Short mmCIF file of C-alpha atoms and ligand atoms in Angstrom, two decimals:
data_model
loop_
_atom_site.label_atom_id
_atom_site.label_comp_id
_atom_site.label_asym_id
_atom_site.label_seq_id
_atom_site.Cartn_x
_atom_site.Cartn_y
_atom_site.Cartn_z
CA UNK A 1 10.66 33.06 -21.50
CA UNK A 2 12.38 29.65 -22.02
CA UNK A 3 10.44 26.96 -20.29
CA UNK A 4 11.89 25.06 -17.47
CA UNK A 5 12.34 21.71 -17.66
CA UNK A 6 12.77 18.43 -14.85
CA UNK A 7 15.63 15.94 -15.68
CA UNK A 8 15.37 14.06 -12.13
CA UNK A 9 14.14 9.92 -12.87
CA UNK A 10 10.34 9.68 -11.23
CA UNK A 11 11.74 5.73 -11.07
CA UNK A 12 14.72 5.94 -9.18
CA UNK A 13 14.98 5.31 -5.79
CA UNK A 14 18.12 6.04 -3.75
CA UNK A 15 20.89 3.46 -2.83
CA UNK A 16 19.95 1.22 0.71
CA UNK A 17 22.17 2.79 3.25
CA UNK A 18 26.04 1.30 3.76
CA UNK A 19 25.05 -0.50 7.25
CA UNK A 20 22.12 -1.88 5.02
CA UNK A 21 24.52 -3.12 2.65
CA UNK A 22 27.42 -4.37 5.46
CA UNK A 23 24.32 -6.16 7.00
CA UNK A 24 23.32 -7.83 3.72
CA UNK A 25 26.93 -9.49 3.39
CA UNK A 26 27.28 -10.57 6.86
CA UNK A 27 24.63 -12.62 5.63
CA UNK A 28 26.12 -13.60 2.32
CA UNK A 29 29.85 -14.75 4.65
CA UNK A 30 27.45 -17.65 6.66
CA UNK A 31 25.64 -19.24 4.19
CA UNK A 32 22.65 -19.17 6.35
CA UNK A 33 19.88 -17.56 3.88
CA UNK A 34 17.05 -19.56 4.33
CA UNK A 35 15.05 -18.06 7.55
CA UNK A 36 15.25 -21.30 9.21
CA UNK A 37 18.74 -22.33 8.59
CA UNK A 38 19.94 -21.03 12.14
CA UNK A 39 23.21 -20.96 13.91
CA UNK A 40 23.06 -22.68 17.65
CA UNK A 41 21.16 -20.04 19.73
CA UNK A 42 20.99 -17.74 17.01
CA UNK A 43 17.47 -15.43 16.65
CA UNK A 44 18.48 -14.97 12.74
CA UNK A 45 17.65 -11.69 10.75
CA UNK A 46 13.93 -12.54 9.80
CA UNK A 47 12.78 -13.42 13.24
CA UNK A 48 14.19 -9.77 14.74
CA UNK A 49 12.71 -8.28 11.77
CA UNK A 50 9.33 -9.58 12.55
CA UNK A 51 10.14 -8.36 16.72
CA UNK A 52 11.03 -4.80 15.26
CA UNK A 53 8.06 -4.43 12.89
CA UNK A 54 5.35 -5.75 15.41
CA UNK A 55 7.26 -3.52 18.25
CA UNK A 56 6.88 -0.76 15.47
CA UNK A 57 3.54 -0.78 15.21
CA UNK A 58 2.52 -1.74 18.37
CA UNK A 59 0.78 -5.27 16.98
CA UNK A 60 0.99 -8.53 19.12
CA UNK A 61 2.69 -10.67 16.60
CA UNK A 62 4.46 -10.26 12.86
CA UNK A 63 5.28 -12.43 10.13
CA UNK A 64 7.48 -11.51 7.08
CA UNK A 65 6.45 -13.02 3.73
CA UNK A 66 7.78 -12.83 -0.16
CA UNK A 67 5.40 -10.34 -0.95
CA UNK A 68 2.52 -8.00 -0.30
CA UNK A 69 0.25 -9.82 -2.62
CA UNK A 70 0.79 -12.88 -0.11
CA UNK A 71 0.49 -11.09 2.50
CA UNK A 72 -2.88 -10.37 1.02
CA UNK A 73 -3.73 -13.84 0.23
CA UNK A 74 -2.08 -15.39 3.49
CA UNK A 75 -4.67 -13.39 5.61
CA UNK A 76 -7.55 -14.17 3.49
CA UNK A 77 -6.56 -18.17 3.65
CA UNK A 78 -6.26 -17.41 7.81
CA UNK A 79 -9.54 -16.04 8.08
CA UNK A 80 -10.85 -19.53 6.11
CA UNK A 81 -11.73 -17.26 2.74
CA UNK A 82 -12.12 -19.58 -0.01
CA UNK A 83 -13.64 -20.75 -3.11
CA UNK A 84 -17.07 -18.74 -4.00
CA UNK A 85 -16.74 -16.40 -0.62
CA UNK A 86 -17.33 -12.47 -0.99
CA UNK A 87 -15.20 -10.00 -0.02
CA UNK A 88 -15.48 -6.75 -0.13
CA UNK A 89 -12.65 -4.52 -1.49
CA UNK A 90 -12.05 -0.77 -3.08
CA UNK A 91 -13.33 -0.04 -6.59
CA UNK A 92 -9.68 1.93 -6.81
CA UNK A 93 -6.55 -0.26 -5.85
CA UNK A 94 -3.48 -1.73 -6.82
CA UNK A 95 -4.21 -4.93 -9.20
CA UNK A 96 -2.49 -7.46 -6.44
CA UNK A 97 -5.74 -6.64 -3.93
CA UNK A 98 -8.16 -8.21 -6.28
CA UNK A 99 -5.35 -10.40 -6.99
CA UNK A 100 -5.57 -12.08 -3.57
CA UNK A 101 -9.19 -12.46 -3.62
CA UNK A 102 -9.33 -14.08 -6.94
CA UNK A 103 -6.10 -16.53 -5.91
CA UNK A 104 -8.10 -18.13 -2.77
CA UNK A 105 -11.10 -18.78 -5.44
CA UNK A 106 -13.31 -15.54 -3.93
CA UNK A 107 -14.93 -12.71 -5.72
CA UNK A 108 -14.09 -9.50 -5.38
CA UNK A 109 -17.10 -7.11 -4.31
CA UNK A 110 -16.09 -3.80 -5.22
CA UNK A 111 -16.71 -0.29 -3.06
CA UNK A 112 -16.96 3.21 -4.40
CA UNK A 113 -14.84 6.20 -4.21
CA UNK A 114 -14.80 9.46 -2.55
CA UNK A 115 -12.92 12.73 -3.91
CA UNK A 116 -10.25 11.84 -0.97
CA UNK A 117 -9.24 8.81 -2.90
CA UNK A 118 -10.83 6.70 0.35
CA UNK A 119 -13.52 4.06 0.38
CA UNK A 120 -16.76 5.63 0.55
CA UNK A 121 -18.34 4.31 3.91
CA UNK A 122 -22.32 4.92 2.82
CA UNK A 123 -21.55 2.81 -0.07
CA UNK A 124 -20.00 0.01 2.30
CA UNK A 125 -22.77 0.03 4.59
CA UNK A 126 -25.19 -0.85 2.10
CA UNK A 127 -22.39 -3.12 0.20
CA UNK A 128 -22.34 -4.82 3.61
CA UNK A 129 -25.58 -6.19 4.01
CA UNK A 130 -26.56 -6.24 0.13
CA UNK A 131 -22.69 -8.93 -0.23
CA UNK A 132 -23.36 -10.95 3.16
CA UNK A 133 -19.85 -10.66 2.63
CA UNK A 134 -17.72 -11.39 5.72
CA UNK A 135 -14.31 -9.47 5.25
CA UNK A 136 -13.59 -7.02 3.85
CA UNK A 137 -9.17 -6.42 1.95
CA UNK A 138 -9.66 -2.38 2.61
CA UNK A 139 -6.76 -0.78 0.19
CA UNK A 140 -5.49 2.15 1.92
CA UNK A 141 -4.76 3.33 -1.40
CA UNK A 142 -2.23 5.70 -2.27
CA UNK A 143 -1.90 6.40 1.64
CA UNK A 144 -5.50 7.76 1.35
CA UNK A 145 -7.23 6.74 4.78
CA UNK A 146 -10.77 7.08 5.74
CA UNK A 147 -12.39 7.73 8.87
CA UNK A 148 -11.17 4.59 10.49
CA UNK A 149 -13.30 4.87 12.85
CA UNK A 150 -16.32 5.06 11.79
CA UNK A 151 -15.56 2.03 9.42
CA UNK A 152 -14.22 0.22 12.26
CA UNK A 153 -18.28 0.93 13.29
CA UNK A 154 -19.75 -0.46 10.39
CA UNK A 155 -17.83 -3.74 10.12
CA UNK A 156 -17.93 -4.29 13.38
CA UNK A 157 -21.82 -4.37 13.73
CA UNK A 158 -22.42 -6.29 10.76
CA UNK A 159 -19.94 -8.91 12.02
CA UNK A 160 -17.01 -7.98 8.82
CA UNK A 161 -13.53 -8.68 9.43
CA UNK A 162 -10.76 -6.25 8.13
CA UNK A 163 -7.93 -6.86 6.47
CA UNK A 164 -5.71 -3.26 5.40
CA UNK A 165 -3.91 -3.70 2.77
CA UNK A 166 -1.03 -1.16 4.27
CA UNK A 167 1.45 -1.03 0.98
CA UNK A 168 1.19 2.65 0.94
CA UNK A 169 0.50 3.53 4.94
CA UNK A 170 3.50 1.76 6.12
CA UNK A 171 4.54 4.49 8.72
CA UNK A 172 0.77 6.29 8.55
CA UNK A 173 -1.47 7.01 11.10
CA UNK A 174 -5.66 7.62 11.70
CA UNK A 175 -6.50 9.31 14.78
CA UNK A 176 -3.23 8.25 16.35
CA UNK A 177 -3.57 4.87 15.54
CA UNK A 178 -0.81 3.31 13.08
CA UNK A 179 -2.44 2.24 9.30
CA UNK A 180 -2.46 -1.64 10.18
CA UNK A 181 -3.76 -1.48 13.61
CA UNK A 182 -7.62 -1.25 13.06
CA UNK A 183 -8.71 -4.00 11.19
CA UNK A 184 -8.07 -7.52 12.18
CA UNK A 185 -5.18 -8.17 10.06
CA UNK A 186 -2.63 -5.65 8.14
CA UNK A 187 -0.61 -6.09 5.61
CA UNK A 188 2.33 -4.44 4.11
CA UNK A 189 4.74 -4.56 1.18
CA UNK A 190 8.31 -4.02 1.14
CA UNK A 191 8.75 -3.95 -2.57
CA UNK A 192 11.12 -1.37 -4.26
CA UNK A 193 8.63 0.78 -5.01
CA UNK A 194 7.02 1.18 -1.63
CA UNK A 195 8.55 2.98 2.39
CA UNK A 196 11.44 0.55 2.69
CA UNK A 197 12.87 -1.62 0.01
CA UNK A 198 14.34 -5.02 -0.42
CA UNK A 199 12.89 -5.69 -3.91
CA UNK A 200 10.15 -8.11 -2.95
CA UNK A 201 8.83 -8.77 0.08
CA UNK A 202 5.51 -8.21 2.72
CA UNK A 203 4.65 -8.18 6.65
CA UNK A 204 1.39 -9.33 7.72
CA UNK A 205 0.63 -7.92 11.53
CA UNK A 206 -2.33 -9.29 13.69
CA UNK A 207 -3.10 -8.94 17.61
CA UNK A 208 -5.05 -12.79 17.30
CA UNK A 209 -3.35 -15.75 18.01
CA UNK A 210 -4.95 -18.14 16.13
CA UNK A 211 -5.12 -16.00 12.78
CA UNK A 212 -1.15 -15.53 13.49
CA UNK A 213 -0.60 -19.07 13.68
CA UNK A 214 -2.19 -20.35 11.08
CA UNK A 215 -0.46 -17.22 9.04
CA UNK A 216 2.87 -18.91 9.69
CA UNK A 217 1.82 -22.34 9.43
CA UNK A 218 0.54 -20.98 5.42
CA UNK A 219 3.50 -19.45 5.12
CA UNK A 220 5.56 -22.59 5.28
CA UNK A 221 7.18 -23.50 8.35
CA UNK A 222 7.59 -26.69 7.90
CA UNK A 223 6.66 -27.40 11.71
CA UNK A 224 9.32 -24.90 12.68
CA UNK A 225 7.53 -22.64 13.67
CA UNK A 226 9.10 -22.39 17.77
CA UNK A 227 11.86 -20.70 16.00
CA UNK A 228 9.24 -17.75 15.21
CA UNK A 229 9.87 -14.84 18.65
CA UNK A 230 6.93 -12.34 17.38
CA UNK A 231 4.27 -15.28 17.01
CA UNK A 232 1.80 -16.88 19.11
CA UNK A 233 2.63 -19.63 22.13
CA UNK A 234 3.10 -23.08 20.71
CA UNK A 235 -0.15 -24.42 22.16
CA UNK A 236 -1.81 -21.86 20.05
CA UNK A 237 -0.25 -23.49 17.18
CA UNK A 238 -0.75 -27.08 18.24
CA UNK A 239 -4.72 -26.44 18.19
CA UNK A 240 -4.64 -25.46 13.94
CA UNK A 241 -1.26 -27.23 12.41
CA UNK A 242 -3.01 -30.16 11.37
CA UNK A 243 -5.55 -28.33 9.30
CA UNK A 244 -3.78 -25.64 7.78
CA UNK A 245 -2.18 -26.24 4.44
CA UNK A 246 1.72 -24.99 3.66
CA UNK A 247 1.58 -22.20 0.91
CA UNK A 248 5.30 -21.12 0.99
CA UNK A 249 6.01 -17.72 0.85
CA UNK A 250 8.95 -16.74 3.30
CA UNK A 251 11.18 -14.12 3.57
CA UNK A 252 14.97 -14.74 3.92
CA UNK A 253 17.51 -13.25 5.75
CA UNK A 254 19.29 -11.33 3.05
CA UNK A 255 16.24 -9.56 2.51
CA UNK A 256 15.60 -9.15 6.56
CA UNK A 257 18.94 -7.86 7.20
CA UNK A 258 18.49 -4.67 4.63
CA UNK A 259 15.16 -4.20 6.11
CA UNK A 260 15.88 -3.94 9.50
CA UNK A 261 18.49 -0.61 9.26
CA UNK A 262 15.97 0.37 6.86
CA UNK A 263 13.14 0.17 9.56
CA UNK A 264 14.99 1.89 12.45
CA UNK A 265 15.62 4.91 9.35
CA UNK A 266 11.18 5.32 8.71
CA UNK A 267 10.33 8.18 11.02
CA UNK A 268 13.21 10.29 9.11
CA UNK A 269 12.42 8.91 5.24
CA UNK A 270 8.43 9.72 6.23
CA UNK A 271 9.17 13.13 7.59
CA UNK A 272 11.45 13.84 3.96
CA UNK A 273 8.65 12.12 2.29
CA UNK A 274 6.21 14.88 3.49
CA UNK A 275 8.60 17.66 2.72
CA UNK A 276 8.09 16.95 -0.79
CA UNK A 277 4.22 16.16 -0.91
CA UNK A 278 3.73 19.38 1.12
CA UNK A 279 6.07 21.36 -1.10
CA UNK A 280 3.95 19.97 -4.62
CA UNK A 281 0.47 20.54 -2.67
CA UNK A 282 1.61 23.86 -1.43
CA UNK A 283 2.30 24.67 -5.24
CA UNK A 284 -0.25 23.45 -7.00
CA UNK A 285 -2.95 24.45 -4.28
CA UNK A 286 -5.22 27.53 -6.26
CA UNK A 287 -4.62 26.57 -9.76
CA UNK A 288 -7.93 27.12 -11.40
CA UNK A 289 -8.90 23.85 -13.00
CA UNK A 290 -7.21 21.64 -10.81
CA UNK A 291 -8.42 20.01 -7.14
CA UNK A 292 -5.76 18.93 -4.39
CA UNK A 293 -6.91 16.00 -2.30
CA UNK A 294 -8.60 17.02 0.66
CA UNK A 295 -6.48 15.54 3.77
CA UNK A 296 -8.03 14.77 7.15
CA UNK A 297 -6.78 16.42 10.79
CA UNK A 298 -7.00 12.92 11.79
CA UNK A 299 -4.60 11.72 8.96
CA UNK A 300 -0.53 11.06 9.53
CA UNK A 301 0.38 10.64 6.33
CA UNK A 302 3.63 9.64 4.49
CA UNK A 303 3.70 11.77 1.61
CA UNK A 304 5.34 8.95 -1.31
CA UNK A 305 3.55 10.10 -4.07
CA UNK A 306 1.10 12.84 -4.68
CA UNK A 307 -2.73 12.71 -6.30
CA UNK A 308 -4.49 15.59 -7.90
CA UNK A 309 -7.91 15.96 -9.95
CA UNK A 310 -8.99 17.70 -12.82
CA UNK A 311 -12.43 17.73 -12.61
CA UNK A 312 -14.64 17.77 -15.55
CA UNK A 313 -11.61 17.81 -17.75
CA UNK A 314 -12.10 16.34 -21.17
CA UNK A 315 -10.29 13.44 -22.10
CA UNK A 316 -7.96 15.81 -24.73
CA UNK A 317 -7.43 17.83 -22.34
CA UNK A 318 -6.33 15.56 -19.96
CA UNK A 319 -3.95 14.31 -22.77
CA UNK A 320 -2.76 17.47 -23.25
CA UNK A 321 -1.76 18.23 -19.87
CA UNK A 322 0.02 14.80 -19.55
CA UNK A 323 1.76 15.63 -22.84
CA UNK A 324 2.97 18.84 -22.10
CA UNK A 325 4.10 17.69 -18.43
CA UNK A 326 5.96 14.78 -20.27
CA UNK A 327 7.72 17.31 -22.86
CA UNK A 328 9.19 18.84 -20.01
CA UNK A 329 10.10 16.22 -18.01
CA UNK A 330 7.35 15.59 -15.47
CA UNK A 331 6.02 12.22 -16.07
CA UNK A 332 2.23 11.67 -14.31
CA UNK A 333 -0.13 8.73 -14.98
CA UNK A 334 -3.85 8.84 -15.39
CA UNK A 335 -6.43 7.06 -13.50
CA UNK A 336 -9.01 7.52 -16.36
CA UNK A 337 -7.25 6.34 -19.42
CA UNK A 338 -9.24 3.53 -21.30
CA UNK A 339 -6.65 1.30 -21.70
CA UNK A 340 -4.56 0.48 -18.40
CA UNK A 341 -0.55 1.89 -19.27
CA UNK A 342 1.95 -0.39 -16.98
CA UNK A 343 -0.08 -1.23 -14.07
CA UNK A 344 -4.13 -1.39 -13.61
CA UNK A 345 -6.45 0.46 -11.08
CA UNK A 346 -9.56 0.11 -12.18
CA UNK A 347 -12.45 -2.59 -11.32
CA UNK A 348 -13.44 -2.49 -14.59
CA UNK A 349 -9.86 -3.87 -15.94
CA UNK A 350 -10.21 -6.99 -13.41
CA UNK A 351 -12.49 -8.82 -15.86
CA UNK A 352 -11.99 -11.99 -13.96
CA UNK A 353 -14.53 -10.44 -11.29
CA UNK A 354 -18.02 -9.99 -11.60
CA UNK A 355 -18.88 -7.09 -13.95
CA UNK A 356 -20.39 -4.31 -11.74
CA UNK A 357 -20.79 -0.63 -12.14
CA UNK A 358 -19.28 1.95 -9.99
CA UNK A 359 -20.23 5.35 -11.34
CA UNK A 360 -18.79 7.31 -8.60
CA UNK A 361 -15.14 5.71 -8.81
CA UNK A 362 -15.70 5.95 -12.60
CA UNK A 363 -16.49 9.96 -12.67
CA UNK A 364 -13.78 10.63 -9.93
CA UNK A 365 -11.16 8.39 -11.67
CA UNK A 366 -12.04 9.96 -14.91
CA UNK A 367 -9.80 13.31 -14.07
CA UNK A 368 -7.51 11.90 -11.30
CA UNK A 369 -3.38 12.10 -11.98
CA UNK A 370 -1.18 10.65 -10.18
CA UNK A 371 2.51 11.01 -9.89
CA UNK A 372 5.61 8.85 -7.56
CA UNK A 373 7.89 11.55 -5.65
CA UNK A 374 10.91 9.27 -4.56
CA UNK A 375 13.48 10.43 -2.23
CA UNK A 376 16.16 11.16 -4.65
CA UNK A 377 13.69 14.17 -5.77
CA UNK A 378 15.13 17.36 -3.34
CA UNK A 379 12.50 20.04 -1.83
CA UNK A 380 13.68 22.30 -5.11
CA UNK A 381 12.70 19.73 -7.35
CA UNK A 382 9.13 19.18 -5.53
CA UNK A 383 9.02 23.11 -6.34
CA UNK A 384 9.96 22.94 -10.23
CA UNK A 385 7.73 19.55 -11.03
CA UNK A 386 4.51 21.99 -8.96
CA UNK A 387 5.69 24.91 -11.39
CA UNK A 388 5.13 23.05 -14.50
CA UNK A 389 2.07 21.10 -13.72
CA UNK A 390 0.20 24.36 -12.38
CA UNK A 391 2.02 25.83 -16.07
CA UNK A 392 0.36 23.54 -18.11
CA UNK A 393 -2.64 22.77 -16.84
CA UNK A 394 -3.44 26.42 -16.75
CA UNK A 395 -2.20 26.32 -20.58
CA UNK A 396 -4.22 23.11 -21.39
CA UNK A 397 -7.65 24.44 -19.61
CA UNK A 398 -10.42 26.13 -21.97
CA UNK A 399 -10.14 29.73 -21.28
CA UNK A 400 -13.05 30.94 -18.60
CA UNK A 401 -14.22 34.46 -18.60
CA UNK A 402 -11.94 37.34 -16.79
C1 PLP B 501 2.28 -2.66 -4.27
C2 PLP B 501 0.95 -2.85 -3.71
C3 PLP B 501 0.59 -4.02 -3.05
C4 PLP B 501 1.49 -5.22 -2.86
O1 PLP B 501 2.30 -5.46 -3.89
P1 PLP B 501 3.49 -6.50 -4.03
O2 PLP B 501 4.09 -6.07 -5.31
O3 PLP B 501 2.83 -7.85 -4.10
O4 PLP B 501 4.40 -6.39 -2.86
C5 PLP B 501 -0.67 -4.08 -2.49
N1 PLP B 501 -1.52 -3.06 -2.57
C6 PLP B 501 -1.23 -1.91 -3.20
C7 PLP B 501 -2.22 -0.81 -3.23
C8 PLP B 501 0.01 -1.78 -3.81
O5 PLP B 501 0.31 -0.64 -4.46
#
């Protein structure tokens, strides 16, 4: 039988929506880009924004930034992180996380990995009190989430502040509570890649006024910062302006304006999102060889890309799956490869940090795949991409008995 093959782009996202676009030039006609250039009595696109995304999720105050890297980094600077400080951080993220540490001069303590692709919480405890770290940049990874909770427990007693790194939860929820709203801090991307999309950009969400302030003050506000609607009262600001240094890194209008349709669209993209992840789960689920990620009741999850692991797999094997997904159109990327191909995941690859040795993360990254499912995929594609992985890593494993 002639073997089917995928011709859908795992890279291409679809086109921002027309009122997106209309919004984008109404910015473009007045000139008025920068966030604080403001018409008499005008609000301006960045400042609703930051009123929609902390009425979103329900947080106190919001503050749009360039990116979700500074996002990272603005919350470590509010929290006073700095040169020689631990923090405590996954042993699988996205390279920007230890990023952030390593910009504000701190060192990255890394966490280990469970087979859910979450931070393993025994691990932290004793992480915890071995670091006398004092926050801890927790990467919701992948839109993996841990019991929340219970880590909310842990840091808690031992006095640890959290910062989520939300670039993947953005519209997620644990236990009811949205991705962002546990820790002290949360942090979100809007890069292309990520739940909505104006090429580069962040959010950074908190419920304490003083960490808000002195987030906007870092951000750059040149003393502007009245003009702000989801942030602190002024007094609040009045009592840190002095001290806190300007590290610009705002957003602009143009960027604001295609956010905000894109924002008020979420609940539906999410909800398409899962469509698709259920759809690959549902057809990969029982092929021999090959483990789904284990998902929590207490998980909401928005389904933008979707993990699987082959454990125990050799390396050629591995290779041989990937090859023979790739032939056919399917195009996955491998946690375990020895050298990192077009982005990095691994604590070991962050040679700037302290060498340490996770051999947990190491053993489950060893046979974990992972693979984007953008919105210009349909449901039937989900179906066809399931088809051929569960085709050829069935072809790729070693024969067991009958
Ligand atoms: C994309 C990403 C970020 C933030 O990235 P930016 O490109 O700086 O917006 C942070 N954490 C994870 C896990 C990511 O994938």
């Amino acid at each position: 039988m002639e073997k089917r093959v995928f011709t859908g782009s795992f890279t291409q996202q679809e086109s921002l929506p027309e009122a997106a676009i209309e919004a984008a030039i109404a910015v473009m006609r007045t000139g008025r880009l920068h966030r604080y250039n403001l018409a008499e009595g005008e609000v301006g696109e960045v400042a609703h924004l930051e009123e929609e995304f902390a009425a979103f999720t329900g947080a106190k105050y919001a503050l749009a930034v360039a990116s979700g890297g500074y996002a990272m980094s603005c919350a470590l600077r509010a929290l006073g992180v700095g040169p020689g400080d631990k923090v405590l951080s996954n042993g699988f993220t996205l390279a920007p996380v230890p990023g952030a540490i390593a910009s504000v001069g701190a060192e990255p303590v890394f966490v280990e990995t469970t087979e859910a692709l979450t931070i393993d919480l025994d691990d932290l405890s004793r992480r915890v009190v071995d670091s006398g770290a004092k926050v801890l940049l927790l990467s919701h990874m992948r839109g993996h989430i841990c019991d929340m909770d219970r880590l909310m427990r842990i840091c808690d007693a031992a006095g640890v502040a959290v910062i989520e790194d939300c670039a993947h939860t953005m519209g997620a929820a644990w236990n009811g509570v949205p991705s962002g709203r546990h820790g002290l801090i949360g942090c979100y991307s809007t890069q292309t890649y990520k739940h909505i999309n104006s090429g580069e950009g962040g959010l950074v969400i908190s419920d304490d006024p003083e960490v808000m302030a002195r987030a906007v003050l870092l951000s750059g506000s040149y003393m502007l910062y009245p003009r702000h609607t989801a942030s602190p009262p002024v007094e609040t600001f009045e009592k840190v302006k002095w001290a806190t240094p300007n590290v610009s890194g705002r957003m602009d209008h143009l960027r604001a304006a295609i956010l905000r349709v894109q924002l008020a669209d979420l609940p539906r993209q999410v909800a398409r999102w899962n469509d698709l992840y259920t759809t690959v789960e549902d057809g990969l689920r029982n092929t021999p060889g090959l483990a789904v990620i284990k998902r929590d009741a207490r998980e909401s999850i928005v389904g933008s890309s979707i993990q699987f692991r082959l454990p125990g797999a050799a390396p050629t094997t591995i290779a041989t799956v990937l090859r023979g997904c790739a032939a056919r159109g399917v195009e996955l990327k491998w946690f375990g490869a020895e050298e990192p191909v077009a982005f990095t995941s691994r604590y070991d690859s962050w040679r700037y940090a302290p060498p340490q040795s996770l051999p947990r993360t190491d053993a489950i990254l060893a046979g974990l795949i992972d693979m984007r499912l953008p919105l210009t995929f349909s449901v039937a594609d989900a179906g066809l991409i399931a088809e051929i992985i569960r085709d050829e890593v069935m072809a790729a494993m070693p024969r067991v008995a009958e």
